[in-house]
Structure formats: structure tokens, C-alpha cells
Coordinates of C-alpha atoms and ligand atoms in Angstrom, one line a residue:
M1 CA 19.3 28.0 33.2
T2 CA 19.8 25.0 31.0
I3 CA 16.9 22.9 30.0
K4 CA 17.6 19.2 30.2
M5 CA 16.0 17.3 27.4
P6 CA 16.6 13.7 26.4
R7 CA 18.6 13.6 23.2
R8 CA 15.9 11.6 21.5
K9 CA 13.2 14.1 22.2
F10 CA 15.5 16.9 21.2
V11 CA 16.1 15.3 17.8
A12 CA 12.5 14.4 17.3
G13 CA 11.5 18.0 18.2
L14 CA 13.9 19.5 15.6
A15 CA 12.8 17.1 12.9
G16 CA 9.2 17.9 13.9
L17 CA 9.9 21.5 13.1
G18 CA 11.1 20.6 9.7
V19 CA 14.8 21.2 10.5
A20 CA 17.0 19.1 8.1
L21 CA 19.8 17.7 10.1
P22 CA 22.6 16.4 7.9
W23 CA 23.7 13.7 10.4
L24 CA 20.2 12.2 10.3
R25 CA 20.9 11.2 6.7
R26 CA 21.5 7.5 6.3
P27 CA 20.7 5.2 3.4
A28 CA 17.8 2.7 4.0
G29 CA 18.9 -0.5 5.5
A30 CA 22.6 0.4 4.8
S31 CA 24.0 -1.0 8.0
T32 CA 23.0 -3.1 11.0
A33 CA 24.6 -0.6 13.4
P34 CA 21.9 1.7 14.8
G35 CA 22.0 5.2 13.3
P36 CA 20.5 8.4 14.7
L37 CA 16.8 8.8 14.9
N38 CA 15.0 9.9 11.8
R39 CA 11.6 11.1 13.0
P40 CA 9.0 11.9 11.8
L41 CA 8.9 9.8 8.8
V42 CA 6.3 8.8 6.1
V43 CA 6.8 5.8 3.8
T44 CA 4.5 4.7 1.0
S45 CA 4.4 1.9 -1.5
K46 CA 2.9 4.3 -4.1
T47 CA 5.0 4.6 -7.3
N48 CA 2.5 6.4 -9.7
A49 CA 4.1 9.7 -10.6
F50 CA 0.8 11.6 -10.3
V51 CA 0.0 10.8 -6.7
R52 CA 3.1 9.6 -4.9
E53 CA 4.5 13.0 -3.8
A54 CA 1.0 14.3 -3.0
V55 CA 0.5 11.2 -0.8
T56 CA 3.6 11.6 1.4
T57 CA 3.2 15.4 1.4
A58 CA -0.4 15.2 2.7
A59 CA 0.7 12.8 5.4
W60 CA 3.7 14.9 6.4
E61 CA 1.6 18.1 6.5
E62 CA -1.0 16.4 8.7
L63 CA 1.9 15.6 11.2
M64 CA 3.1 19.2 11.0
R65 CA -0.4 20.4 11.9
G66 CA -0.2 18.2 15.0
G67 CA -2.1 15.2 13.7
S68 CA -1.3 11.7 15.0
A69 CA 0.5 9.1 13.0
L70 CA -2.9 7.5 12.2
D71 CA -4.4 10.8 11.1
A72 CA -1.4 11.2 8.8
A73 CA -1.5 7.7 7.4
I74 CA -5.2 8.1 6.5
K75 CA -4.7 11.6 5.1
G76 CA -2.0 10.3 2.7
T77 CA -4.1 7.4 1.7
N78 CA -7.1 9.6 1.0
V79 CA -5.1 11.4 -1.8
S80 CA -4.8 8.2 -3.7
E81 CA -8.4 7.0 -2.9
L82 CA -9.9 10.3 -4.2
D83 CA -7.8 10.7 -7.3
P84 CA -9.7 9.2 -10.3
R85 CA -6.4 8.7 -12.2
D86 CA -5.3 6.1 -9.8
A87 CA -6.7 2.9 -11.3
S88 CA -5.8 0.7 -8.3
V89 CA -7.2 2.5 -5.3
G90 CA -10.6 4.0 -4.4
Y91 CA -12.6 6.2 -6.7
G92 CA -11.8 5.7 -10.4
G93 CA -10.2 2.3 -9.7
D94 CA -10.6 -0.6 -12.1
P95 CA -13.7 -2.7 -11.3
N96 CA -14.3 -6.4 -10.7
E97 CA -15.3 -8.8 -13.5
E98 CA -18.9 -7.6 -13.4
G99 CA -17.9 -3.9 -13.8
F100 CA -18.4 -2.5 -10.3
L101 CA -15.9 -1.8 -7.6
Q102 CA -15.5 -3.6 -4.3
L103 CA -12.8 -1.9 -2.1
D104 CA -10.7 -3.3 0.7
A105 CA -8.8 -1.3 3.4
S106 CA -7.3 -1.5 6.8
V107 CA -5.8 0.7 9.5
M108 CA -3.6 -0.1 12.5
N109 CA -2.7 2.2 15.3
G110 CA 0.5 1.6 17.2
P111 CA -0.1 3.4 20.5
D112 CA -3.2 1.3 21.5
G113 CA -2.6 -1.7 19.1
K114 CA -6.1 -1.3 17.7
A115 CA -7.0 -2.1 14.1
G116 CA -10.0 -1.8 11.8
A117 CA -10.8 -3.0 8.3
V118 CA -13.4 -3.2 5.6
A119 CA -13.7 -5.6 2.7
A120 CA -15.7 -5.7 -0.5
L121 CA -17.1 -2.3 0.3
E122 CA -19.1 -0.7 -2.5
N123 CA -19.9 2.9 -3.4
I124 CA -17.7 4.7 -0.8
K125 CA -14.7 6.6 -2.1
T126 CA -12.6 6.4 1.0
P127 CA -12.7 2.9 2.5
S128 CA -9.7 3.8 4.8
I129 CA -12.0 6.3 6.7
V130 CA -14.6 3.5 7.2
A131 CA -11.8 1.1 8.4
R132 CA -10.9 3.7 11.0
L133 CA -14.6 4.1 12.1
V134 CA -14.8 0.3 12.5
M135 CA -11.7 0.5 14.7
E136 CA -12.9 3.4 16.8
R137 CA -16.7 3.0 16.9
T138 CA -17.2 -0.7 17.1
D139 CA -15.9 -3.6 19.1
H140 CA -15.3 -5.5 15.8
L141 CA -12.3 -5.5 13.6
M142 CA -13.7 -6.0 10.1
L143 CA -16.9 -5.3 8.3
V144 CA -17.6 -6.6 4.8
G145 CA -20.0 -6.0 1.9
K146 CA -23.5 -4.7 2.6
G147 CA -22.8 -4.4 6.3
A148 CA -19.8 -2.3 5.8
L149 CA -21.8 0.0 3.4
K150 CA -24.6 0.3 5.9
F151 CA -22.2 1.2 8.7
A152 CA -20.4 3.8 6.5
K153 CA -23.7 5.5 5.7
M154 CA -24.7 5.4 9.4
H155 CA -21.6 7.5 9.9
G156 CA -22.5 10.0 7.2
L157 CA -20.3 8.8 4.3
K158 CA -21.9 9.4 1.0
E159 CA -22.9 6.5 -1.3
E160 CA -21.4 7.3 -4.8
D161 CA -20.8 5.7 -8.2
L162 CA -17.0 4.9 -8.2
L163 CA -16.8 3.8 -11.8
T164 CA -15.2 6.5 -14.0
D165 CA -15.4 6.4 -17.8
T166 CA -11.7 5.4 -18.0
A167 CA -12.2 2.5 -15.6
R168 CA -15.3 1.4 -17.5
E169 CA -13.3 1.4 -20.7
H170 CA -10.6 -0.7 -19.1
W171 CA -13.2 -3.2 -18.1
R172 CA -15.0 -3.2 -21.5
D173 CA -11.6 -3.7 -23.3
W174 CA -10.8 -6.6 -20.9
K175 CA -14.2 -8.2 -21.6
E176 CA -13.8 -7.8 -25.4
N177 CA -10.4 -9.4 -25.4
L178 CA -11.3 -12.3 -23.1
S179 CA -12.1 -14.8 -25.8
D180 CA -12.6 -15.2 -29.5
R181 CA -15.6 -17.5 -28.8
D182 CA -18.1 -15.0 -27.6
Y183 CA -20.0 -12.1 -29.2
Y184 CA -17.7 -9.3 -27.9
M185 CA -15.2 -7.8 -30.3
P186 CA -12.4 -5.3 -29.6
P187 CA -12.2 -2.4 -32.0
V188 CA -8.4 -2.1 -32.0
D189 CA -5.4 -3.8 -30.4
K190 CA -5.0 -1.8 -27.2
D191 CA -2.3 -1.9 -24.5
K192 CA -3.6 -3.3 -21.3
P193 CA -3.5 -0.9 -18.3
E194 CA -0.8 -1.5 -15.7
G195 CA -1.7 -3.9 -12.9
G196 CA -1.3 -3.6 -9.1
G197 CA -0.8 -0.5 -7.1
T198 CA -2.4 -0.8 -3.7
I199 CA -1.4 2.0 -1.3
N200 CA 0.4 1.4 2.0
V201 CA 1.1 4.5 4.1
L202 CA 3.3 4.0 7.1
V203 CA 3.9 6.8 9.5
L204 CA 6.3 7.3 12.5
D205 CA 5.7 10.5 14.4
A206 CA 8.2 12.8 16.2
T207 CA 7.6 11.0 19.5
G208 CA 8.0 7.5 18.1
D209 CA 4.3 6.5 17.7
I210 CA 3.6 4.5 14.6
A211 CA 0.5 3.8 12.5
G212 CA -0.3 2.5 9.0
C213 CA -3.1 2.3 6.4
T214 CA -3.6 0.1 3.4
S215 CA -6.3 0.6 0.7
T216 CA -7.0 -1.0 -2.7
V217 CA -9.5 -2.1 -5.4
G218 CA -7.8 -5.5 -5.1
H219 CA -7.1 -7.2 -8.4
R220 CA -8.7 -5.6 -11.4
F221 CA -11.5 -7.8 -12.9
K222 CA -11.4 -10.0 -9.8
I223 CA -14.3 -12.4 -9.1
V224 CA -17.1 -10.6 -7.3
G225 CA -16.6 -11.1 -3.5
R226 CA -12.9 -11.8 -3.7
V227 CA -11.0 -10.3 -0.8
G228 CA -7.2 -9.8 -0.9
D229 CA -4.6 -9.1 1.7
S230 CA -5.1 -5.4 2.2
P231 CA -7.8 -5.6 4.9
I232 CA -6.2 -8.6 6.6
I233 CA -4.1 -7.4 9.6
G234 CA -0.8 -9.2 9.5
A235 CA -0.9 -9.6 5.7
G236 CA -1.5 -6.3 3.9
L237 CA -0.6 -4.2 7.0
Y238 CA 0.9 -4.6 10.5
V239 CA 2.1 -2.2 13.1
D240 CA 3.8 -2.8 16.4
N241 CA 4.6 0.4 18.3
A242 CA 7.6 -1.0 19.9
V243 CA 9.2 -2.2 16.6
G244 CA 7.9 -0.7 13.4
A245 CA 5.3 -1.2 10.6
A246 CA 5.0 -3.0 7.3
G247 CA 2.6 -3.1 4.4
A248 CA 2.3 -5.3 1.3
T249 CA 1.2 -4.9 -2.3
G250 CA 0.9 -7.3 -5.2
Q251 CA -0.4 -10.9 -5.0
G252 CA -2.6 -10.7 -2.0
E253 CA -3.2 -14.4 -1.7
E254 CA 0.6 -15.0 -1.2
S255 CA 0.8 -12.1 1.3
I256 CA -2.0 -13.8 3.3
K257 CA -0.3 -17.2 3.2
T258 CA 3.0 -15.7 4.4
C259 CA 1.5 -13.3 7.0
A260 CA 3.8 -11.0 5.1
S261 CA 3.6 -7.7 7.0
F262 CA 3.5 -9.5 10.4
L263 CA 6.6 -11.4 9.4
V264 CA 8.5 -8.3 8.3
V265 CA 7.8 -6.7 11.7
E266 CA 8.8 -9.9 13.6
K267 CA 12.1 -9.9 11.6
M268 CA 12.7 -6.3 12.5
R269 CA 12.0 -7.2 16.2
E270 CA 14.8 -9.8 15.9
G271 CA 17.1 -7.0 14.8
M272 CA 16.9 -7.0 11.0
T273 CA 16.9 -3.6 9.2
P274 CA 13.6 -2.9 7.4
R275 CA 15.2 -3.6 4.0
D276 CA 16.6 -7.0 5.1
A277 CA 13.3 -7.9 6.8
C278 CA 11.5 -7.2 3.6
R279 CA 14.0 -9.1 1.6
Y280 CA 13.7 -12.1 4.0
V281 CA 9.9 -12.2 3.5
C282 CA 10.2 -12.0 -0.3
Q283 CA 12.8 -14.8 -0.3
R284 CA 10.4 -16.9 1.8
V285 CA 7.7 -16.4 -0.9
V286 CA 10.1 -17.3 -3.7
D287 CA 11.2 -20.4 -1.9
R288 CA 7.6 -21.5 -1.3
H289 CA 7.2 -21.4 -5.1
N290 CA 10.4 -23.4 -5.8
G291 CA 12.2 -20.3 -7.0
R292 CA 9.6 -19.6 -9.8
P293 CA 6.7 -17.6 -8.5
M294 CA 4.5 -16.3 -11.4
F295 CA 3.5 -13.1 -9.6
S296 CA 5.0 -10.3 -7.6
L297 CA 4.7 -9.2 -4.0
K298 CA 6.3 -6.0 -2.6
V299 CA 6.7 -5.1 1.0
V300 CA 7.7 -1.7 2.5
A301 CA 8.7 -1.2 6.1
L302 CA 9.9 1.4 8.6
N303 CA 11.2 0.9 12.1
K304 CA 10.9 2.9 15.3
R305 CA 14.3 4.6 14.7
G306 CA 13.1 6.0 11.3
E307 CA 15.0 3.5 9.1
Y308 CA 13.1 2.2 6.1
G309 CA 13.3 -0.2 3.2
S310 CA 11.5 -2.3 0.6
A311 CA 11.9 -5.5 -1.3
A312 CA 9.9 -7.2 -4.0
V313 CA 9.7 -10.7 -5.5
R314 CA 10.1 -8.9 -8.8
G315 CA 9.4 -5.6 -10.6
R316 CA 7.7 -5.0 -14.0
A317 CA 9.4 -4.4 -17.3
D318 CA 8.7 -1.0 -18.7
K319 CA 7.4 -1.6 -22.3
A320 CA 9.2 1.4 -23.8
T321 CA 12.6 1.1 -22.2
G322 CA 12.8 -2.5 -21.0
K323 CA 13.9 -1.2 -17.6
T324 CA 12.6 -2.7 -14.4
I325 CA 10.1 -0.5 -12.7
G326 CA 7.8 -0.6 -9.7
L327 CA 10.5 -1.3 -7.1
D328 CA 10.9 2.2 -5.7
F329 CA 8.9 3.6 -2.8
G330 CA 8.1 7.1 -1.5
V331 CA 9.6 8.6 1.6
H332 CA 9.1 11.9 3.3
D333 CA 11.2 13.0 6.3
A334 CA 12.9 16.2 7.3
R335 CA 14.7 16.3 4.0
G336 CA 11.3 16.3 2.1
H337 CA 9.8 13.9 -0.4
R338 CA 11.8 11.5 -2.5
M339 CA 11.7 8.1 -4.1
E340 CA 14.0 5.4 -2.7
A341 CA 15.2 2.3 -4.5
G342 CA 13.9 -1.1 -3.4
V343 CA 15.4 -4.4 -4.2
A344 CA 14.0 -7.3 -6.4
L345 CA 14.8 -10.9 -5.9
L346 CA 13.9 -12.0 -9.5
P347 CA 13.8 -10.4 -13.0
P348 CA 10.3 -9.2 -14.3
L349 CA 8.0 -11.8 -15.9
T350 CA 8.4 -11.9 -19.7
E351 CA 5.5 -11.0 -22.0
A352 CA 4.9 -14.7 -22.7
E353 CA 4.8 -15.5 -18.9
L354 CA 2.4 -12.6 -18.3
K355 CA -0.1 -14.0 -20.8
T356 CA -0.5 -17.1 -18.6
I357 CA -1.7 -15.0 -15.7
P358 CA -5.5 -14.5 -15.7
W359 CA -5.8 -11.0 -14.2
R360 CA -3.1 -9.3 -16.3
Ligands
LIG1 N1 -2.5 -6.8 -2.8 C1 -3.7 -6.4 -3.5 C2 -4.7 -7.5 -3.4 O1 -4.3 -8.7 -3.5 C3 -3.5 -6.1 -4.9 C4 -2.3 -5.3 -5.3 O2 -1.6 -4.7 -4.5 O3 -2.1 -5.2 -6.5 O4 -5.9 -7.3 -3.3

């Protein structure tokens, strides 16, 4: 007896079993002609060498255990949130201007179109889990500040100090170097820590369901109460189960003004590849700033077929080599984890230009 199975499900099933099929291989955004399905698939914005592989692997393993796309997106995000070495997400992140952390996060689930978010959440290591609880256990979409903390504790999340010694030192160095007209003095001329680094995790499961999660400390040394794009659905994250998902990192204010993630998904809906859609949105941002934006914004995306891509307004110059960094993004599919190259529209800001930006 022959079992009739639609080709789509057959491919998805094989990929779900971790079978690497050579004909599934296709470079990101390489062509507008539809290629074969590449499911399941995990995509992350994370570039830090110490967490990026662990992030996509945790999400992938969750899918292999039978978890949903949303379970996987949050599992991957938790790796970054809980790792104290990651200065831009969750526990151990760099604090705001007063030396404490206020975290932002969002989740969006393709199958039911639901979303949840928290902003300016203090003392909880995993804001993505609280964002999911807001989505699943309330009729609201976003909780902020004290209310978000109360709600997290109501669901059993532990209140903890998120400031590590390293992050405290980053903050103290920043304060000491702020001005030569106060009473703080830096002991030595130190390198500033790298900026940015929000995590987006986008997941497409073997059956074509899509979910995403975004989590961040926001801008280091930000004004108390500042909220960026990460918890704003449509800006830092957007998922449409019929089309794909996108997430943004970098200058949150610009991502909000451009509805960056929503626009990427809309451009994919019109037929653009993920990479072209990301590039389109970055170009829109560059144009809004007369070709000279003094910041970066990076978007990553995947579509329902399992194609993926990323683009940025610009990368960063590596101090040691002068090479442009920060454009790559993490992928995990049936071939395993790897970093893929994104595209940049502009060269990195120079040292002199960087000095004019307050938060750097
Ligand atoms: N997009 C984040 C924010 O504006 C920060 C970042 O990704 O660097 O809060």
C-alpha cells in the first residue's frame, strides 16, 4: 500500500527528523523564484560568539522535542537573557543611567495572531516569559513597570538583582567619563563596551507555523523609563502566519517610526524575498535621514517557505581589524547552526562620528 502524503508535509517531516536534504540548500534571498521548503528553521539577530549558537540550538532542540514555534522562540531567547556575559539582554545587561535595569520584551504567535509584551520591567531575568504570560493569561497586550513586575510575581517569577559586577563597572566607567566638570574621575582610559545587541528569535516549525520573540535591555545608560522598539508589536517584532516574521535591533526610535518589522512582513507579502524586504526597510530609514543616519538599525526575517535574510543601515568597525562587523545573523535548519551574511547599506560610523552619539 502506498501512503499518499502531500509533498510539503513529506519534506517538512523529513526536516523535522533532522534529515539534511541537499536540495533544500539555497542561499538566503538569492532568487525571487520560489525554492523548495526549508522547514523547520530558526533565525536570530544574535551575533555574540558566546551565545549565538546556544540560542539557535536551544530553539531547534525545543522544536525537536515537539515544542511549538513559540516555545522554541522563547527557549532560544532565554539563553541570551540568562547569560550574564550578554551585556544587552536580560540578567547581566548594562543598566540605565541610574544604574538599574529596565527590560523590554515581546512575543508574537502566528497560529492565533496573539501577542504579548512587557516594558521597563525590573528585577526579572526572563522578560520574554512574562511577555508570553501577558499574551496567554490576560486580555491585554502590554504591561509596563511596576504593574509588569507585580504580574510576573503573581505568576511565580522570582524578583532578583539583575546588575552583575561587570555591568556595574560599565555603568561606573560611563559615569566617570561623562564630563570633566563633575567630581567623578576615571582611573584609566578604558575602551567602552560594545553597544546594541537585542535578541530576535524567529521560528518556523515543520508544519509552517511561525512565532517570534524579542528581548533587550534597550540602550545602555538610557533615561529611566525609556522604552524602545523591542516590546512594540510591528516595530521590534512582527509575525504573520501566512507570510513570515521579522525582528529589529539597533536604534529603536527609528524602528518604531518606520514600523520596521511590520513593513518587512508586508514587503514579503507583496513577494519580496526576506533579504530584499529587509533591505527595502533599511533604505526607507536611510532616505528619511537624507542618506546620513547617525545610527544603525538591523532587521532579520524569514518567510513561510523557510527563506531568510537580513539587512542593516550599517555595521560596526572592528577596532582591531577595521573590518565591518555585526551584519551577520544566526540560522539553524536541517543543516545545523551557522552564521549567514547580512547586507549593509552604509559604511560604519567613524570614531569621530561615534563621539557625537550620546549613548555610545
Ligand atoms: N532596539 C533596542 C532598543 O532601541 C536596542 C538595540 O537593539 O540595541 O531598545
